[in-house]
CSV table of C-alpha atoms and ligand atoms in Angstrom, one decimal:
chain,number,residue,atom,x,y,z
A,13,UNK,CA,-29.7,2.1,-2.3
A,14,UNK,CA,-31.8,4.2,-4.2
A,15,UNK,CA,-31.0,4.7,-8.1
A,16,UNK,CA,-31.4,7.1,-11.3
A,17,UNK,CA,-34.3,6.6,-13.0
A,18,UNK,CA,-33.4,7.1,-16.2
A,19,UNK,CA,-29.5,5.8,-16.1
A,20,UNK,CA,-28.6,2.7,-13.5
A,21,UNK,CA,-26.5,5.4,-11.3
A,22,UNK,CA,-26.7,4.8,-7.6
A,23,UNK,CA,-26.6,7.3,-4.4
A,24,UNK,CA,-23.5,6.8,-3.8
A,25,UNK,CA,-21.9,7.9,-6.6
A,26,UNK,CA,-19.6,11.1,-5.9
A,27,UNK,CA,-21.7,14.6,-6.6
A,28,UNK,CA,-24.8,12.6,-7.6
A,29,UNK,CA,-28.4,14.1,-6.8
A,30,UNK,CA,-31.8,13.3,-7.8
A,31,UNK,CA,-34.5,15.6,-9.5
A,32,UNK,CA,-38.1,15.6,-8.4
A,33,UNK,CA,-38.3,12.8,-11.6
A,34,UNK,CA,-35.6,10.8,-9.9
A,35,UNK,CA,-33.0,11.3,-12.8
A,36,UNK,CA,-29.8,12.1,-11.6
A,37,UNK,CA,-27.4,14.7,-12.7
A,38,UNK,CA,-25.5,13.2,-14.6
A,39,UNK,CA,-28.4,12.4,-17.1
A,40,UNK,CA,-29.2,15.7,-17.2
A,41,UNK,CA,-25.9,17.0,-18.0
A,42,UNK,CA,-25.6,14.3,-20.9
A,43,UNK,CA,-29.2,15.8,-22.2
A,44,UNK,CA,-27.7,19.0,-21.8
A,45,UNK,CA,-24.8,17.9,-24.8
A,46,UNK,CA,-27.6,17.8,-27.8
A,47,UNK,CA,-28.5,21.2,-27.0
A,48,UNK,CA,-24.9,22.1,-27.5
A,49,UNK,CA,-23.6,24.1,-31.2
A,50,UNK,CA,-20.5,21.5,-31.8
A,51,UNK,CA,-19.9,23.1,-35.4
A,52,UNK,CA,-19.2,26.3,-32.9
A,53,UNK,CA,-17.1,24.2,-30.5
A,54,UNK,CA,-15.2,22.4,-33.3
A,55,UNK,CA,-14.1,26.3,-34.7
A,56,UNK,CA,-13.5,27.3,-30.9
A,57,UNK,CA,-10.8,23.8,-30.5
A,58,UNK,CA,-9.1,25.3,-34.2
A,59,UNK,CA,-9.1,28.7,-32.9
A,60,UNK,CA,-7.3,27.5,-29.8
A,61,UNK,CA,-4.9,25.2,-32.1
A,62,UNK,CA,-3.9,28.1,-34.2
A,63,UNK,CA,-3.0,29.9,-31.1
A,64,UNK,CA,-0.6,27.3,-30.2
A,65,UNK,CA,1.0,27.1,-33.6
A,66,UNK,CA,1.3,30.7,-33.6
A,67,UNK,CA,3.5,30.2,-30.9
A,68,UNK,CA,6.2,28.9,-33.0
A,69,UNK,CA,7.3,26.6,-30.4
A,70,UNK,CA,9.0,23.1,-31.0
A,71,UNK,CA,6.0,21.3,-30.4
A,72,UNK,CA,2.1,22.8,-30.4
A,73,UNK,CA,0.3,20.2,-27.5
A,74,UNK,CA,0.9,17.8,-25.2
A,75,UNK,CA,-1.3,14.6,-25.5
A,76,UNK,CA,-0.8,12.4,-22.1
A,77,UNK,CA,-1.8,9.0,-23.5
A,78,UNK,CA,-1.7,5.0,-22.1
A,79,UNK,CA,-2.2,3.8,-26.0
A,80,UNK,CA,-5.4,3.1,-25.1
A,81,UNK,CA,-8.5,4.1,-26.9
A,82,UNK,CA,-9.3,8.0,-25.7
A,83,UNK,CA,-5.8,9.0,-25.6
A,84,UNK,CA,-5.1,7.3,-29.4
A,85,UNK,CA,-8.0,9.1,-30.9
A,86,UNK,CA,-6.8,12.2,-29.4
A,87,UNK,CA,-3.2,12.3,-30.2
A,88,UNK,CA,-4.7,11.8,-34.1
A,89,UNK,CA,-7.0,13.9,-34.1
A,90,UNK,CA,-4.9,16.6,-32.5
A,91,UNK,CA,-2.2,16.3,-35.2
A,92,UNK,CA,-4.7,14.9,-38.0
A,93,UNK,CA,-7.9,17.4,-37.9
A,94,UNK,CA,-6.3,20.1,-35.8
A,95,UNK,CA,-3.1,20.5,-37.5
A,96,UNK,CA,-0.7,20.1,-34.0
A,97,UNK,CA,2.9,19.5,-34.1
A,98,UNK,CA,2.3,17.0,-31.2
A,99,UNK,CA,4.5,15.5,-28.1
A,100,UNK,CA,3.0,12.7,-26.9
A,101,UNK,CA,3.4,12.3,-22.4
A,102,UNK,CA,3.5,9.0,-21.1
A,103,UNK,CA,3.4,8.1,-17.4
A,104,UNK,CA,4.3,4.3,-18.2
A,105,UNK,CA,2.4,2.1,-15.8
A,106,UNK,CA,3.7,-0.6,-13.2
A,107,UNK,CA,2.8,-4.0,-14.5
A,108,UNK,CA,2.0,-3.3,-17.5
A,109,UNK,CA,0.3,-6.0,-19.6
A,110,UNK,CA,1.3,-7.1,-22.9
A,111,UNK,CA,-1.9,-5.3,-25.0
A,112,UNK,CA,-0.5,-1.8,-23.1
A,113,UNK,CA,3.0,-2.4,-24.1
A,114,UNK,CA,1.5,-3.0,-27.8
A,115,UNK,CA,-0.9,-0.4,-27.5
A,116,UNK,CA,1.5,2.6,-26.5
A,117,UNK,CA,4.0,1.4,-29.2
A,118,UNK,CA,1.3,1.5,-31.9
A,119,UNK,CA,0.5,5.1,-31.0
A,120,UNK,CA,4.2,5.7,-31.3
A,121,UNK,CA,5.0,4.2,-34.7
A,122,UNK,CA,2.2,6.3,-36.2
A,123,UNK,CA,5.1,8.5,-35.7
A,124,UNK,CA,4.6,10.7,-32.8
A,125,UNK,CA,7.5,11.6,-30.3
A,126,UNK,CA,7.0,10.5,-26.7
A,127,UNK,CA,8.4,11.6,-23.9
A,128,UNK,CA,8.2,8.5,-21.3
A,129,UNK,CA,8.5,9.0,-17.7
A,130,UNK,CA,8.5,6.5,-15.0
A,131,UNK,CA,8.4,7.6,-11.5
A,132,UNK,CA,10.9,5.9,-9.4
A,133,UNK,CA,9.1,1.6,-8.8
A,134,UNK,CA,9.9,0.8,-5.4
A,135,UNK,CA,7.7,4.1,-4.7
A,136,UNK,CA,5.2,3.5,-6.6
A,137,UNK,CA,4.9,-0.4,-4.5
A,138,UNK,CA,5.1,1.6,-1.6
A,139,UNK,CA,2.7,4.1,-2.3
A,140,UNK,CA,0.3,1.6,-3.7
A,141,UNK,CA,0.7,-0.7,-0.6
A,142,UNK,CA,0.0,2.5,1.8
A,143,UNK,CA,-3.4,3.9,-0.6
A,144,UNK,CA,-4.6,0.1,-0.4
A,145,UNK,CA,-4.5,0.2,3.5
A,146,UNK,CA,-5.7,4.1,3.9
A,147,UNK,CA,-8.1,4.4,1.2
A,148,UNK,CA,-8.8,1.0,0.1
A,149,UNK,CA,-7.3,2.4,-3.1
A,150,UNK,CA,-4.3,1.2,-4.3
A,151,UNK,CA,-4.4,3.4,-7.9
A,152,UNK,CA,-5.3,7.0,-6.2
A,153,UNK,CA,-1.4,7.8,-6.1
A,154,UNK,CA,-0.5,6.6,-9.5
A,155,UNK,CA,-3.4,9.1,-11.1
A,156,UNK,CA,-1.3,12.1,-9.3
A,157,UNK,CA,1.6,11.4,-11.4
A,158,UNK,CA,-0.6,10.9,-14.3
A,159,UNK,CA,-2.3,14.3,-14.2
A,160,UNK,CA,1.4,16.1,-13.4
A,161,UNK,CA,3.3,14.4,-16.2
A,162,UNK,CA,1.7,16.1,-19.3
A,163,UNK,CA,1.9,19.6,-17.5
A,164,UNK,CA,5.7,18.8,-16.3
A,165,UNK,CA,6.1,18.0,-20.4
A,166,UNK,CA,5.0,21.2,-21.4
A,167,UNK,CA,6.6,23.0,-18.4
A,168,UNK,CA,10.0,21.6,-20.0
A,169,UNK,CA,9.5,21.8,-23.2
A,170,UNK,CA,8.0,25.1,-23.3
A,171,UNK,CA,5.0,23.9,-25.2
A,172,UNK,CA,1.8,26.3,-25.4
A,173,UNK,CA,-0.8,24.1,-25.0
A,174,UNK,CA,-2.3,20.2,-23.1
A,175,UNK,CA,-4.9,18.7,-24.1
A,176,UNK,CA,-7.0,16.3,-21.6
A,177,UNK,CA,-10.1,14.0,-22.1
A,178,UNK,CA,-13.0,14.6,-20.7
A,179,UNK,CA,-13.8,17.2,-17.4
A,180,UNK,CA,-15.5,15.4,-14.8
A,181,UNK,CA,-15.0,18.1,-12.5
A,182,UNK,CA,-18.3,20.3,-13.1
A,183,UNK,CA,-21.1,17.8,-13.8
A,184,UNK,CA,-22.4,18.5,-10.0
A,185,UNK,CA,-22.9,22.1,-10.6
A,186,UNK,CA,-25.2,23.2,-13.3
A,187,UNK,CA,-24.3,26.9,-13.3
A,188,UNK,CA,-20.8,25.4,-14.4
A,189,UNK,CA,-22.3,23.1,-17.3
A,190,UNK,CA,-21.2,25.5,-20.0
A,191,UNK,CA,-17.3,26.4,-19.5
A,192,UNK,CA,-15.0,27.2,-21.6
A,193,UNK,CA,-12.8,24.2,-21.8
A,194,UNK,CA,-10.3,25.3,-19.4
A,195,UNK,CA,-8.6,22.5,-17.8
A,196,UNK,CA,-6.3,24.5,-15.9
A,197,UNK,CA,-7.8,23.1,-12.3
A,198,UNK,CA,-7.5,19.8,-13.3
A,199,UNK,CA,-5.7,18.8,-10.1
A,200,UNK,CA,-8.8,19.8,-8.0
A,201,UNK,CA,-11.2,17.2,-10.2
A,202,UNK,CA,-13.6,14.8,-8.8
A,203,UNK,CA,-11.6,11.8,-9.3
A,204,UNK,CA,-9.0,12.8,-7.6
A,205,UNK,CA,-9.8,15.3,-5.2
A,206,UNK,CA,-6.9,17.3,-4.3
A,207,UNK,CA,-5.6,20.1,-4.8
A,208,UNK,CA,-2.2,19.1,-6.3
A,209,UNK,CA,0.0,18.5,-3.1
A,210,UNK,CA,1.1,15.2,-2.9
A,211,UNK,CA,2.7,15.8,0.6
A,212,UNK,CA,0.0,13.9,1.8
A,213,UNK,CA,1.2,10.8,0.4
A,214,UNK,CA,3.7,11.2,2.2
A,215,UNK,CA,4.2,7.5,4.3
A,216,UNK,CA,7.0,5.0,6.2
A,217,UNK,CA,9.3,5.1,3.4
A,218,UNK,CA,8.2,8.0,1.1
A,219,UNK,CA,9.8,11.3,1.5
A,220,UNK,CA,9.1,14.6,0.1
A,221,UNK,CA,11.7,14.6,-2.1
A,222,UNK,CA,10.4,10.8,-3.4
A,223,UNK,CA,7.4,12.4,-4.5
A,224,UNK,CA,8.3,15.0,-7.1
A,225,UNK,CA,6.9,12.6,-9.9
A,226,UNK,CA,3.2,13.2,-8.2
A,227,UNK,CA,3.8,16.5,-7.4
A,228,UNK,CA,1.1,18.7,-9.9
A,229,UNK,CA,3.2,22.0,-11.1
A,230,UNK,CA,1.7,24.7,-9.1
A,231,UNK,CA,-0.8,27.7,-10.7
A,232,UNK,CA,1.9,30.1,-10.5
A,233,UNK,CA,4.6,27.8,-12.6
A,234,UNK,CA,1.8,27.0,-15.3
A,235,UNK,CA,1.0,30.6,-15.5
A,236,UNK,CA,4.8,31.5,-15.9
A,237,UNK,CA,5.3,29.0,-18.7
A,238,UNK,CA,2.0,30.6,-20.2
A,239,UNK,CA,0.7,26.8,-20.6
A,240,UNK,CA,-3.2,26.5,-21.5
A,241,UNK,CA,-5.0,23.4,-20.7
A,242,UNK,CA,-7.9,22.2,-22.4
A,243,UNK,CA,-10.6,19.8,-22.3
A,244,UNK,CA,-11.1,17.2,-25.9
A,245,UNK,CA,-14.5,16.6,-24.5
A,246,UNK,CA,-15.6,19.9,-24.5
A,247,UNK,CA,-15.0,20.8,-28.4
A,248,UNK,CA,-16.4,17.3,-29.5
A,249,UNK,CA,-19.2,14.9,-28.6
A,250,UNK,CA,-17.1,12.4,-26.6
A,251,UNK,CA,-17.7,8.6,-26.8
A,252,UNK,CA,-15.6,6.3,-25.6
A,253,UNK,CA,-17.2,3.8,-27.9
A,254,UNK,CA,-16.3,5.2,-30.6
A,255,UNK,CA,-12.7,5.9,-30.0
A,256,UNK,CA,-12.2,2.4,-29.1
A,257,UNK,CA,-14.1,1.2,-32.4
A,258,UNK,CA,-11.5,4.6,-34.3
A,259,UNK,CA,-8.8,3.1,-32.5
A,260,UNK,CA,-9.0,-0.7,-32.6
A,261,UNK,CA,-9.2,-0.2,-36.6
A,262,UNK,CA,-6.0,1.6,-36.1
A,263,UNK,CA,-4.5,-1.7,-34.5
A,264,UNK,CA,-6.0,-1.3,-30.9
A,265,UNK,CA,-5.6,-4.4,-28.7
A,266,UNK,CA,-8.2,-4.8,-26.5
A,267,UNK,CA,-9.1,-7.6,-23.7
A,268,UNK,CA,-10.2,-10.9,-24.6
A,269,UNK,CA,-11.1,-11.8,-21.1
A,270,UNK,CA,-14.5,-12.8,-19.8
A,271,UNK,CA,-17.1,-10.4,-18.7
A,272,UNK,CA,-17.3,-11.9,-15.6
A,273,UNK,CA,-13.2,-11.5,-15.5
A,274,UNK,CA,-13.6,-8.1,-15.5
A,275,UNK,CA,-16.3,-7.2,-13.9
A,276,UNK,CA,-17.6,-5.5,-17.4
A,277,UNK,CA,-19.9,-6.0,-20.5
A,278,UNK,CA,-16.9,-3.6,-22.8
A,279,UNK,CA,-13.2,-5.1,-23.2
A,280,UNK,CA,-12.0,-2.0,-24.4
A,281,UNK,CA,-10.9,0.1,-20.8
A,282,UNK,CA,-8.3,-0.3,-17.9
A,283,UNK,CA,-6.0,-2.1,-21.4
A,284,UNK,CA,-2.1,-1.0,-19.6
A,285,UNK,CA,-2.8,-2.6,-16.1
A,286,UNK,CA,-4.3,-4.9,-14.5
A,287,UNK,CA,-4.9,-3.5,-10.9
A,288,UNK,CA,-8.0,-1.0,-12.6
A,289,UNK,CA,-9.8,-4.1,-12.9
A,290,UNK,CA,-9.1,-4.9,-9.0
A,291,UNK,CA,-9.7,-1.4,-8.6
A,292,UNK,CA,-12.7,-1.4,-9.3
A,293,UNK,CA,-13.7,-4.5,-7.2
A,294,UNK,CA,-12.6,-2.5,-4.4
A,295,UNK,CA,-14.6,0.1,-5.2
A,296,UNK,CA,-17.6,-2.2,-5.7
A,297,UNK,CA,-17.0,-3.6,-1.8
A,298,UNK,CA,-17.0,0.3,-0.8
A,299,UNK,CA,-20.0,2.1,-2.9
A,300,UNK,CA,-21.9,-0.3,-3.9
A,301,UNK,CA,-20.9,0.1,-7.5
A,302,UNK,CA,-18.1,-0.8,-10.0
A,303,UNK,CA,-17.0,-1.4,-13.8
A,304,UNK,CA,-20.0,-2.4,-15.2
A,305,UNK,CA,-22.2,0.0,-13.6
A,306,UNK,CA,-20.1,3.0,-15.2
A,307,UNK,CA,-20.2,1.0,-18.5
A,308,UNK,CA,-23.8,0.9,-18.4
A,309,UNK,CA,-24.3,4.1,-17.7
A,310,UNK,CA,-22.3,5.2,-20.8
A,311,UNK,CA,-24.1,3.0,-23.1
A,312,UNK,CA,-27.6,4.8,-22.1
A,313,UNK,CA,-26.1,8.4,-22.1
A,314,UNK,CA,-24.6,7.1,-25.4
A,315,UNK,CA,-28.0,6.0,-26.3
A,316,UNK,CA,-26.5,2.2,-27.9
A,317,UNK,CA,-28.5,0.5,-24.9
A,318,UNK,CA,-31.8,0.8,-22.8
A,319,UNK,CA,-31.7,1.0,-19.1
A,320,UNK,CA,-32.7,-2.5,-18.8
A,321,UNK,CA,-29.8,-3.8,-20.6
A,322,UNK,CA,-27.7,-1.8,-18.0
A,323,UNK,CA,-29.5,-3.2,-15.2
A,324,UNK,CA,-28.8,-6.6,-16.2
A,325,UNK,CA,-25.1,-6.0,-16.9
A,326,UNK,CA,-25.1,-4.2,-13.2
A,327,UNK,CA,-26.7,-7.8,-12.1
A,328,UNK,CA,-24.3,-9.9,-14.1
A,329,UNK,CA,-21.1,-8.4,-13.8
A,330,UNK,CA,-21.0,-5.4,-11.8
A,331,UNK,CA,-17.9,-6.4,-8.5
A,332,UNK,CA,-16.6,-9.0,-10.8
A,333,UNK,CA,-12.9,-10.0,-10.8
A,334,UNK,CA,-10.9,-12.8,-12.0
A,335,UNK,CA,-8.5,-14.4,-8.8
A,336,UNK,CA,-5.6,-13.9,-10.9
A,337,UNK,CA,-6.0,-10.3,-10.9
A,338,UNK,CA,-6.2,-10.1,-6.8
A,339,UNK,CA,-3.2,-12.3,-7.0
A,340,UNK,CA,-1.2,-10.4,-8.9
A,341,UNK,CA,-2.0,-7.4,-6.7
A,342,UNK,CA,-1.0,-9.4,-4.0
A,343,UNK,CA,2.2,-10.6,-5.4
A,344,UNK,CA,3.0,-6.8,-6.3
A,345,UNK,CA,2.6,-5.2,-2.5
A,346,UNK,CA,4.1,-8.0,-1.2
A,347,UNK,CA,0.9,-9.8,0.8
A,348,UNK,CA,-1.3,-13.1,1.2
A,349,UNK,CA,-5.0,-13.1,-0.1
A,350,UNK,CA,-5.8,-13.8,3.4
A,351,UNK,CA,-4.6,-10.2,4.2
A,352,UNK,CA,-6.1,-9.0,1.0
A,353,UNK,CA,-9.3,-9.6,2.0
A,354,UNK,CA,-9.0,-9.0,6.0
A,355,UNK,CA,-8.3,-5.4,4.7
A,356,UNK,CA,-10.6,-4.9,2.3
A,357,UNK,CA,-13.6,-5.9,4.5
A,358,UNK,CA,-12.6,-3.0,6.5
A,359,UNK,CA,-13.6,-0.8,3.5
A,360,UNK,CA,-17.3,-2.2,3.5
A,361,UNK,CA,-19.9,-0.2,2.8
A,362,UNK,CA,-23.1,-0.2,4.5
A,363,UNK,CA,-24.9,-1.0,1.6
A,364,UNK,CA,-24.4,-4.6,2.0
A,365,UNK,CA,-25.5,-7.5,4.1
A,366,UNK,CA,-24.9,-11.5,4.4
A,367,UNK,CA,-27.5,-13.5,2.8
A,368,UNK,CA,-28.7,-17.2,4.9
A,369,UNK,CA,-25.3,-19.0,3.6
A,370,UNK,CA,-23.0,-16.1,4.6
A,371,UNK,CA,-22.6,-14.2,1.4
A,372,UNK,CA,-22.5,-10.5,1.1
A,373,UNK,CA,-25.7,-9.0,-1.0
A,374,UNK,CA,-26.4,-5.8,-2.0
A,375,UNK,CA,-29.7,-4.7,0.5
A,376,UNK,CA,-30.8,-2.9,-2.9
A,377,UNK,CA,-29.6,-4.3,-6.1
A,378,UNK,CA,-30.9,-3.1,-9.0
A,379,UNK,CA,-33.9,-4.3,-10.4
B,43,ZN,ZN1,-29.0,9.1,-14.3
């Protein structure tokens, strides 16, 4: 596995390519940020603010949030810097642990309201049981409901304007490096990779009509309810480090688990559920790469630590997951850890081999 030069990104990260240098994209897009006016963005996000408000509508934005840190220091600065009568949109999570129960309930008694949806739980099981065995990932359905609830908010509440994090969506093509914010085609982003019908989740079990929680509102009802969608990351320098250091002062609970429990250097992400953390095991087993290789990554864009500091959290922790995370996973769809991991060898990728003992290496880990 060949990887950035620069960042500890591998090859088989989605969208990634490699200059003649052999720095990857994605460094170059985050070089590509200091050249960027943000005093000029910063007056584009209050231009776009006072548009909203102009609206006279009940409420300005939506904010989806978890509580967690990026969705806290949004919904404040949205109402605290930008002036936004705000309604919070929260697609409350299955399992959810005891920090993200504390966490959304923080964000609410700074005194936002919160609309709270929760999609229907023996099909979110299902659904989770089916991605597991298809995709060898159990979260993918859960993030369509995550992207459609904010829009359905605003759809029903006739509210002007959704904000969203970060775009993830464009970093692949260079020519699309300087947009305008619009988040309008978020349903076709990177992460998620569709185009907003969820018939396709459609499984033994799961009907059409099941799925209208995961169904993304379609371009022609957004444009009806005249709903504009932005990006936070494009009008400000994002860092998830410093949201998380914002919100933790604002009574943030984070993890207090191991690294090596979650597979991760930062305690700060993945705070509502535990199956990210399994999540990201899996995705470890398939690509060669997990938590703590995206964590180091955004410590050297960030510039808080050097490459080698990333390598050796790659080495250390990268695949990591504490047994009581699979378990629970395992207790939720309703199978043994035998089964767990007879289906998730299926998902290797071939980027791994067994060592003399019969343990499963990377061919190329980092050095
Ligand atoms: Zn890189």
């Amino acid at each position: 596995m060949k990887y950035c030069a620069k960042c500890v990104s591998p090859e088989t990260k989605p969208a990634i390519r490699f200059d003649e240098n052999g720095v990857c994209n994605f460094c170059r897009y985050f070089e590509s940020l200091d050249r960027v006016d943000w005093e000029d963005r910063k007056r584009q996000f209050i231009e776009i603010a006072t548009q909203a408000k102009n609206k006279g509508a009940q409420y300005d934005c939506v904010v989806g949030v978890s509580g967690g840190k990026d969705s806290t220091y949004m919904a404040l600065y949205a109402r605290d810097v930008l002036g936004l009568k705000v309604l919070l949109a929260n697609m409350m999570p299955e399992c959810i642990t005891e920090n993200g129960q504390h966490n959304i309930n923080n964000l609410q008694e700074m005194g936002f309201d919160c609309f709270m949806f929760r999609p229907n739980p023996k099909v979110s099981r299902t659904l989770a049981k089916m991605a597991f065995y298809k995709w060898g990932n159990p979260v993918k359905p859960s993030e369509y409901a995550l992207y459609a609830t904010p829009v359905r908010a605003a759809i029903m509440y006739k509210v002007p304007l959704v904000i969203f994090d970060i775009d993830t969506t464009n970093i692949d093509d260079e020519s699309k490096w300087q947009t305008d914010g619009d988040a309008s085609r978020i349903n076709e982003s990177n992460t998620l990779g569709f185009t907003g019908d969820a018939d396709h989740l459609i499984c033994e079990g799961v009907t059409k009509e099941d799925l209208v929680p995961y169904q993304y509102p379609t371009q022609e009802e957004i444009r009806q309810a005249e709903v504009k969608m932005v990006y936070h990351a494009h009008f400000e320098r994002w860092s998830a480090h410093h949201h998380a250091m914002f919100s933790i002062a604002r009574g943030l609970h984070v993890r207090d688990d191991n690294p090596e429990d979650l597979g991760r250097r930062t305690n700060y992400h993945a705070l509502d559920a535990d199956i990210g953390i399994m999540n990201q095991m899996l995705k470890h087993i398939k690509f060669g790469y997990g938590f703590a290789t995206d964590d180091a990554c955004a410590g050297i864009w960030d510039g808080t630590i050097t490459r080698e500091e990333g390598a050796k959290w790659v080495r250390e922790y990268d695949g990591k997951c504490a047994v009581r995370y699979i378990q629970e996973f395992c207790d939720y769809i309703g199978i043994t850890l035998d089964e767990f991991w007879n289906v998730t060898e299926t998902f290797r990728g071939p980027m791994w081999q067994k060592n003399k003992i019969g343990e499963w290496k990377l061919k190329d880990q980092i050095k």
